[in-house]
Amino acid sequence: GFFQSYAVEVDLKDASNATCLYADWMMRFLITYESNNGDYKTTTLNLSSSVTHNGSICGNDTQAALVAVQFGEGHSWSINITKNNKTYQGDFITLTYNTNDTAVFPDAKRKGPVTVLVKDPLHPVQLNTVFVCHNSYFIEAENTTQIFWNVTVQAFVQNGTVSKKESRCPADTPTSPPTVPPTVANVTTAFTTTLSPAPTTAPKPVENPDTGNYSLKSGNKTCFLATLGLQLNISQDKPLLININPNTTVADGACGNTTATLKLNDGNSTLIGF
């Protein structure tokens, strides 16, 4: 499926009404839960259009900053951020999801809030520097996958102004040299020396997706095999077809005694879970 998710913006003010912490990001959660008949299912929990940030605090030299958001039917997420003389860093991330939300967990065997606590894996950021991560990154713990993208965060903001200096996440680091943008000179040369006339045939329709072979291992034994082609048909103003390229898609997941989960990540903020 393809799910709608909303951005969250938190702009905390200190006693003088100056910005002390700024955060703007998008996130969603994949959660595996046990159903009434004993099967395990994976569902997607998205942020709703209405998000509150009650309990968020600026922090100081002796107290950690806290970004806390509440959304949907009893769900919440928070991260506390600590600092030393030169850097600040996320400490623990707390996700609480409520299986009483029947729209997300229609047949959950266990009812009520479930809390997952995980250590923030990202590196420290220099003070007076804003952390930016456009590409998606994932944190997995206790049958949940937390997915983040389009992240902009600065804790312990100085002088009430978010810094222009950026610290980028590893996912945003290019793995190959950037393409040289065309200039008038090299475009003209290309046309006069190498380009043939443009074809007059109509553009090709989207072809069927290539077939990929995906597998998971438990120890040294293969426990999950899948051979399939994947195409997403996204309903919007203009229908959009996306073929999942097996050559750039990474398979992850886990096998258990009664359930197995396969996650396919195409590297372009698309995560598909089986």
Short mmCIF file of C-alpha atoms in Angstrom, two decimals:
data_model
loop_
_atom_site.label_atom_id
_atom_site.label_comp_id
_atom_site.label_asym_id
_atom_site.label_seq_id
_atom_site.Cartn_x
_atom_site.Cartn_y
_atom_site.Cartn_z
CA GLY A 1 0.00 0.00 0.00
CA PHE A 2 0.92 3.65 -0.29
CA PHE A 3 0.04 5.73 2.76
CA GLN A 4 -0.55 9.39 3.47
CA SER A 5 1.72 10.86 6.12
CA TYR A 6 1.85 14.36 7.56
CA ALA A 7 4.79 16.54 8.51
CA VAL A 8 5.32 17.64 12.10
CA GLU A 9 6.72 21.05 13.05
CA VAL A 10 7.66 21.93 16.61
CA ASP A 11 8.97 25.42 17.40
CA LEU A 12 9.56 25.73 21.15
CA LYS A 13 10.01 29.15 22.78
CA ASP A 14 11.84 30.06 25.98
CA ALA A 15 10.71 32.53 28.65
CA SER A 16 11.74 35.47 26.44
CA ASN A 17 9.68 34.06 23.50
CA ALA A 18 12.84 33.18 21.53
CA THR A 19 13.11 29.85 19.69
CA CYS A 20 15.07 27.36 21.81
CA LEU A 21 14.34 24.14 19.87
CA TYR A 22 13.14 23.67 16.32
CA ALA A 23 12.12 20.40 14.65
CA ASP A 24 10.38 19.64 11.36
CA TRP A 25 10.16 16.06 10.11
CA MET A 26 8.04 13.24 8.68
CA MET A 27 7.72 9.75 10.09
CA ARG A 28 5.64 6.58 9.99
CA PHE A 29 5.76 3.25 11.77
CA LEU A 30 5.50 -0.39 10.70
CA ILE A 31 4.21 -2.49 13.61
CA THR A 32 3.85 -6.27 13.80
CA TYR A 33 1.12 -7.44 16.19
CA GLU A 34 -0.68 -10.65 17.10
CA SER A 35 -4.25 -10.96 15.87
CA ASN A 36 -7.18 -12.66 17.61
CA ASN A 37 -6.66 -15.90 15.67
CA GLY A 38 -2.96 -16.13 16.60
CA ASP A 39 -1.54 -14.89 13.29
CA TYR A 40 0.95 -12.02 13.19
CA LYS A 41 0.16 -9.05 10.98
CA THR A 42 2.11 -5.94 10.04
CA THR A 43 0.26 -2.63 9.95
CA THR A 44 1.26 0.93 9.17
CA LEU A 45 0.76 3.70 11.72
CA ASN A 46 0.86 7.19 10.20
CA LEU A 47 0.71 10.59 11.78
CA SER A 48 -2.72 12.18 11.63
CA SER A 49 -3.42 15.69 10.36
CA SER A 50 -3.79 16.86 13.97
CA VAL A 51 -0.66 16.50 16.13
CA THR A 52 -0.01 18.07 19.53
CA HIS A 53 3.35 18.47 21.28
CA ASN A 54 2.36 18.70 24.92
CA GLY A 55 5.20 18.18 27.37
CA SER A 56 7.99 19.30 25.02
CA ILE A 57 10.69 21.32 26.79
CA CYS A 58 13.67 23.41 25.71
CA GLY A 59 16.29 21.90 28.02
CA ASN A 60 19.41 23.55 29.37
CA ASP A 61 22.90 22.71 30.63
CA THR A 62 21.55 20.40 33.33
CA GLN A 63 18.23 19.21 31.86
CA ALA A 64 17.69 17.32 28.61
CA ALA A 65 15.49 18.81 25.90
CA LEU A 66 12.37 16.84 25.00
CA VAL A 67 10.33 16.69 21.81
CA ALA A 68 7.04 14.92 22.53
CA VAL A 69 4.14 14.54 20.07
CA GLN A 70 0.70 12.98 20.42
CA PHE A 71 -1.49 11.87 17.52
CA GLY A 72 -4.39 9.67 16.51
CA GLU A 73 -6.21 7.43 18.99
CA GLY A 74 -3.80 7.45 21.92
CA HIS A 75 -0.46 7.22 20.08
CA SER A 76 2.63 9.22 21.06
CA TRP A 77 6.32 9.58 20.20
CA SER A 78 9.14 11.42 21.93
CA ILE A 79 12.90 11.89 21.93
CA ASN A 80 15.04 13.42 24.65
CA ILE A 81 18.15 15.32 23.58
CA THR A 82 21.19 15.95 25.75
CA LYS A 83 24.15 18.27 25.28
CA ASN A 84 27.69 18.74 26.48
CA ASN A 85 30.06 21.65 25.98
CA LYS A 86 30.30 21.21 22.19
CA THR A 87 27.57 18.90 20.90
CA TYR A 88 23.98 17.75 21.32
CA GLN A 89 22.63 14.26 20.64
CA GLY A 90 19.40 12.31 20.73
CA ASP A 91 19.35 9.94 23.69
CA PHE A 92 16.27 7.70 23.86
CA ILE A 93 13.28 7.48 21.53
CA THR A 94 9.97 6.36 23.03
CA LEU A 95 7.09 5.15 20.85
CA THR A 96 3.73 4.32 22.43
CA TYR A 97 1.05 2.85 20.16
CA ASN A 98 -2.46 1.98 21.26
CA THR A 99 -3.93 -1.27 19.93
CA ASN A 100 -7.40 -0.05 20.94
CA ASP A 101 -7.24 2.00 17.73
CA THR A 102 -9.32 -0.37 15.59
CA ALA A 103 -8.62 1.57 12.40
CA VAL A 104 -4.94 0.57 12.65
CA PHE A 105 -5.24 -2.65 14.72
CA PRO A 106 -8.67 -4.04 13.75
CA ASP A 107 -8.17 -7.50 15.30
CA ALA A 108 -5.37 -7.09 17.87
CA LYS A 109 -5.34 -9.78 20.54
CA ARG A 110 -3.62 -7.51 23.06
CA LYS A 111 -5.54 -4.34 23.83
CA GLY A 112 -4.14 -1.10 25.20
CA PRO A 113 -0.96 0.98 24.95
CA VAL A 114 2.38 -0.65 24.07
CA THR A 115 5.62 1.26 24.68
CA VAL A 116 8.87 0.69 22.79
CA LEU A 117 12.09 2.33 24.01
CA VAL A 118 15.13 2.49 21.69
CA LYS A 119 18.47 4.27 21.70
CA ASP A 120 18.85 6.98 19.05
CA PRO A 121 21.57 5.66 16.68
CA LEU A 122 22.53 9.02 15.13
CA HIS A 123 25.85 10.72 15.86
CA PRO A 124 26.31 13.89 17.95
CA VAL A 125 25.80 17.26 16.23
CA GLN A 126 27.88 20.35 16.91
CA LEU A 127 26.12 23.08 18.87
CA ASN A 128 24.77 25.95 16.75
CA THR A 129 24.36 23.47 13.88
CA VAL A 130 21.11 22.16 12.44
CA PHE A 131 20.75 18.44 11.69
CA VAL A 132 19.24 17.73 8.25
CA CYS A 133 18.29 14.39 6.66
CA HIS A 134 16.19 14.37 3.49
CA ASN A 135 16.51 10.67 2.72
CA SER A 136 14.75 8.06 4.81
CA TYR A 137 16.40 6.16 7.63
CA PHE A 138 15.05 3.38 9.82
CA ILE A 139 15.16 2.34 13.47
CA GLU A 140 14.01 -1.18 14.35
CA ALA A 141 13.11 -2.50 17.80
CA GLU A 142 10.58 -4.87 19.33
CA ASN A 143 8.44 -5.65 16.26
CA THR A 144 8.44 -2.01 15.12
CA THR A 145 10.21 -0.13 12.34
CA GLN A 146 10.33 3.66 12.70
CA ILE A 147 10.85 5.47 9.40
CA PHE A 148 11.99 9.11 9.25
CA TRP A 149 12.59 11.48 6.33
CA ASN A 150 12.73 15.21 5.53
CA VAL A 151 14.17 15.80 9.00
CA THR A 152 15.36 19.22 10.23
CA VAL A 153 16.25 19.52 13.92
CA GLN A 154 18.22 21.91 16.08
CA ALA A 155 18.21 21.66 19.85
CA PHE A 156 19.59 24.30 22.21
CA VAL A 157 19.17 27.05 19.61
CA GLN A 158 21.37 30.07 20.31
CA ASN A 159 20.06 33.64 20.15
CA GLY A 160 16.62 32.43 19.03
CA THR A 161 17.73 31.82 15.42
CA VAL A 162 18.00 28.42 13.72
CA SER A 163 21.51 28.01 12.34
CA LYS A 164 22.37 28.07 8.64
CA LYS A 165 25.17 25.57 9.25
CA GLU A 166 24.05 22.01 8.49
CA SER A 167 25.11 18.55 9.62
CA ARG A 168 23.84 15.97 7.13
CA CYS A 169 22.96 12.35 7.89
CA PRO A 170 24.86 9.43 6.27
CA ALA A 171 21.82 8.66 4.07
CA ASP A 172 22.21 12.06 2.37
CA THR A 173 25.89 11.50 1.55
CA PRO A 174 26.27 10.90 -2.19
CA THR A 175 27.87 7.59 -3.12
CA SER A 176 29.01 8.71 -6.57
CA PRO A 177 30.33 11.97 -8.05
CA PRO A 178 27.53 14.42 -8.83
CA THR A 179 26.51 14.86 -12.44
CA VAL A 180 27.94 18.00 -14.03
CA PRO A 181 25.00 20.25 -14.90
CA PRO A 182 24.71 21.17 -18.58
CA THR A 183 25.98 24.55 -19.74
CA VAL A 184 25.37 26.43 -22.95
CA ALA A 185 28.79 25.40 -24.21
CA ASN A 186 28.59 21.66 -23.67
CA VAL A 187 24.95 21.41 -24.75
CA THR A 188 25.77 23.15 -28.03
CA THR A 189 28.75 20.86 -28.59
CA ALA A 190 26.65 17.79 -27.89
CA PHE A 191 24.02 18.80 -30.44
CA THR A 192 26.54 19.56 -33.16
CA THR A 193 28.70 16.49 -32.68
CA THR A 194 26.81 13.56 -31.18
CA LEU A 195 23.04 13.89 -31.12
CA SER A 196 20.87 12.36 -33.80
CA PRO A 197 17.40 13.76 -34.62
CA ALA A 198 14.82 13.22 -31.89
CA PRO A 199 12.56 10.21 -32.43
CA THR A 200 9.02 10.91 -33.54
CA THR A 201 7.47 7.78 -32.02
CA ALA A 202 5.19 8.08 -29.00
CA PRO A 203 6.73 7.49 -25.55
CA LYS A 204 6.67 3.90 -24.36
CA PRO A 205 4.09 2.94 -21.75
CA VAL A 206 5.34 1.79 -18.37
CA GLU A 207 6.61 -1.75 -18.81
CA ASN A 208 6.06 -4.62 -16.46
CA PRO A 209 8.44 -4.57 -13.48
CA ASP A 210 11.58 -6.69 -13.52
CA THR A 211 11.43 -9.83 -11.44
CA GLY A 212 13.55 -9.83 -8.31
CA ASN A 213 14.78 -12.67 -6.14
CA TYR A 214 14.72 -11.82 -2.42
CA SER A 215 15.74 -14.01 0.51
CA LEU A 216 16.30 -13.87 4.25
CA LYS A 217 18.61 -15.97 6.38
CA SER A 218 18.25 -17.23 9.93
CA GLY A 219 21.80 -18.00 10.97
CA ASN A 220 23.34 -19.74 7.97
CA LYS A 221 20.05 -21.12 6.66
CA THR A 222 17.69 -19.47 4.22
CA CYS A 223 14.28 -19.08 5.87
CA PHE A 224 12.38 -16.89 3.39
CA LEU A 225 12.36 -16.90 -0.42
CA ALA A 226 10.40 -14.56 -2.69
CA THR A 227 10.52 -14.21 -6.47
CA LEU A 228 8.29 -11.43 -7.75
CA GLY A 229 7.96 -8.25 -9.75
CA LEU A 230 6.46 -5.24 -7.96
CA GLN A 231 4.62 -2.25 -9.35
CA LEU A 232 2.89 0.43 -7.26
CA ASN A 233 -0.20 2.07 -8.74
CA ILE A 234 -0.72 5.26 -6.74
CA SER A 235 -4.08 6.99 -6.97
CA GLN A 236 -3.76 10.78 -7.03
CA ASP A 237 -4.69 13.63 -9.40
CA LYS A 238 -2.78 11.80 -12.12
CA PRO A 239 -2.28 8.05 -11.57
CA LEU A 240 1.37 7.23 -10.94
CA LEU A 241 2.99 3.88 -11.69
CA ILE A 242 6.28 2.99 -9.98
CA ASN A 243 8.25 -0.13 -10.82
CA ILE A 244 10.40 -1.46 -7.97
CA ASN A 245 13.89 -2.09 -9.34
CA PRO A 246 15.31 -5.32 -7.86
CA ASN A 247 18.86 -4.18 -8.67
CA THR A 248 18.59 -1.28 -6.20
CA THR A 249 16.18 -2.81 -3.67
CA VAL A 250 17.43 -4.19 -0.37
CA ALA A 251 15.65 -7.03 1.41
CA ASP A 252 15.47 -7.12 5.20
CA GLY A 253 13.26 -8.67 7.83
CA ALA A 254 13.14 -11.64 10.17
CA CYS A 255 11.86 -15.22 10.45
CA GLY A 256 10.14 -16.54 13.56
CA ASN A 257 8.49 -19.77 14.61
CA THR A 258 5.02 -18.67 13.53
CA THR A 259 5.60 -15.56 11.40
CA ALA A 260 8.05 -14.09 8.91
CA THR A 261 8.41 -10.48 7.79
CA LEU A 262 10.00 -9.35 4.53
CA LYS A 263 10.78 -5.64 4.05
CA LEU A 264 11.83 -4.27 0.67
CA ASN A 265 13.48 -0.84 0.60
CA ASP A 266 14.09 0.65 -2.83
CA GLY A 267 16.24 3.52 -1.45
CA ASN A 268 13.74 6.19 -2.55
CA SER A 269 11.60 6.45 0.60
CA THR A 270 9.48 3.46 -0.49
CA LEU A 271 9.27 0.63 2.03
CA ILE A 272 7.06 -2.37 1.35
CA GLY A 273 6.38 -4.90 4.08
CA PHE A 274 5.06 -8.45 3.75
#
